[in-house]
Amino acid sequence: MTTPLTLRPVSAQEHRDFIAGQSSASFLQTPAWASVKAEWRSESVGWFRGSDGRSEMVGVGLVLYRQLPKVRRYLAYLPEGPVIDWSGDDLESWLTPLVAHLKAKGAFAVRMGPPVVTRRWSADQVKAGIADESVRCLGDVPPLERSQDGACVIAQLHELGWQQQSAEGGFSAGQPQFNFQIPLVDGEGGPRSEDDVLAGMNQLWRRNIKKADKAGVEVALGERHDLKAFHDLYAHTAERDHFTPRPLSYFETMYDALIAEDPDRIQLWLARHEGDLVAATIAIRVGTHAWYSYGASSTEKREVRGSNAVQWAMIRHALAAGAHVYDLRGITETLDADDPHVGLIQFKVGTGGQAVEYAGEWDLPINRAIYKAFQLYLARRA
């Protein structure tokens, strides 16, 4: 008989030590992320197996608590987490102590995002789907791979009363359900070479990388003081592409928090042409998983292909660091050629990677009346 799991709050150091012992975990589940989301109350929790004297930590989670207006009740949120063994068929033994703990803390509902892949599509499949007028979304394309672990997790969550949150077009209120990733290891788990990764890209990407090099685009790692230059270009990008930019203070807080946790956790990349900043990005890495997190590009000098140059520098850096995955983050599910989001998908598809569907975000209402009021509140804000 398996020893039952217990759960209790743990220190940031215990949390960090556990993450360091894993192949990887989402950066949203690191203790440093609590400092980035300072408007949320936060807590690190750990799962233990064994008696108190000889118990071993076997899982960890970062819980963010958001208070409901005028009520001392909280939404407890574990973005892209928790960091537990999702491969078994007894999720109840992990989730029951978590829910009991969060209920005692005043949570009216729990939201989490299991970091479990459910389906994958190759770049060629996505490209063919965009070209096919009868295809409207990724779900219309038979996947390259269906994950048995992913199907098992979803079946268990339904059985345990969790509710999957709809991700409109692939984006939900929380984290993206569909990402685009470049595998940096081969089928046997060995590291791919730079030449192999480059050969997997489409002709346009390879040409643009070569064009940037020939034009004299120089890509270099930046320092904290370069965040202002990054943010100026990011604000310009936001105005051009019609999205609301985050303030400079957000990026300063993120940089300080992540670099204090691990000097290799976050990198700022700057691409310049004849002294002009033409592209800038922020990359994050936890263990074997590297993410492209934020990007900006100038409207002028687009012909020197700074965005391709900076992405290639980030991919090469991730390879050298021993990463297994380079993650370009969210895409929408739509493959409709007339949809404005398709341009972003096409840019990412050119890298030759894979479209990856995760299990998505799931809610467990604890107090159904308050949870219903919370949903109405969100609907009014939207």
GROMACS .gro file of C-alpha atoms in nm, residues 182-197 288 315-316 318-325:
model
   27
  182ILE     CA    1   1.126   2.365  -3.109
  183PRO     CA    2   1.261   2.032  -2.978
  184LEU     CA    3   1.634   2.071  -2.908
  185VAL     CA    4   1.694   1.699  -2.859
  186ASP     CA    5   1.648   1.415  -3.106
  187GLY     CA    6   1.427   1.106  -3.072
  188GLU     CA    7   1.685   0.935  -2.850
  189GLY     CA    8   1.718   1.238  -2.623
  190GLY     CA    9   2.058   1.346  -2.755
  191PRO     CA   10   2.125   1.716  -2.824
  192ARG     CA   11   2.057   1.838  -3.177
  193SER     CA   12   2.328   2.038  -3.354
  194GLU     CA   13   2.287   2.402  -3.460
  195ASP     CA   14   2.305   2.288  -3.823
  196ASP     CA   15   2.025   2.036  -3.766
  197VAL     CA   16   1.798   2.294  -3.601
  288THR     CA   17   1.596   2.203  -1.964
  315ILE     CA   18   1.794   2.927  -2.981
  316ARG     CA   19   2.172   2.882  -3.001
  318ALA     CA   20   1.939   2.751  -2.526
  319LEU     CA   21   2.117   2.469  -2.712
  320ALA     CA   22   2.450   2.559  -2.551
  321ALA     CA   23   2.283   2.565  -2.207
  322GLY     CA   24   2.159   2.207  -2.255
  323ALA     CA   25   1.790   2.294  -2.298
  324HIS     CA   26   1.566   2.022  -2.442
  325VAL     CA   27   1.291   2.260  -2.560
   0.00000   0.00000   0.00000
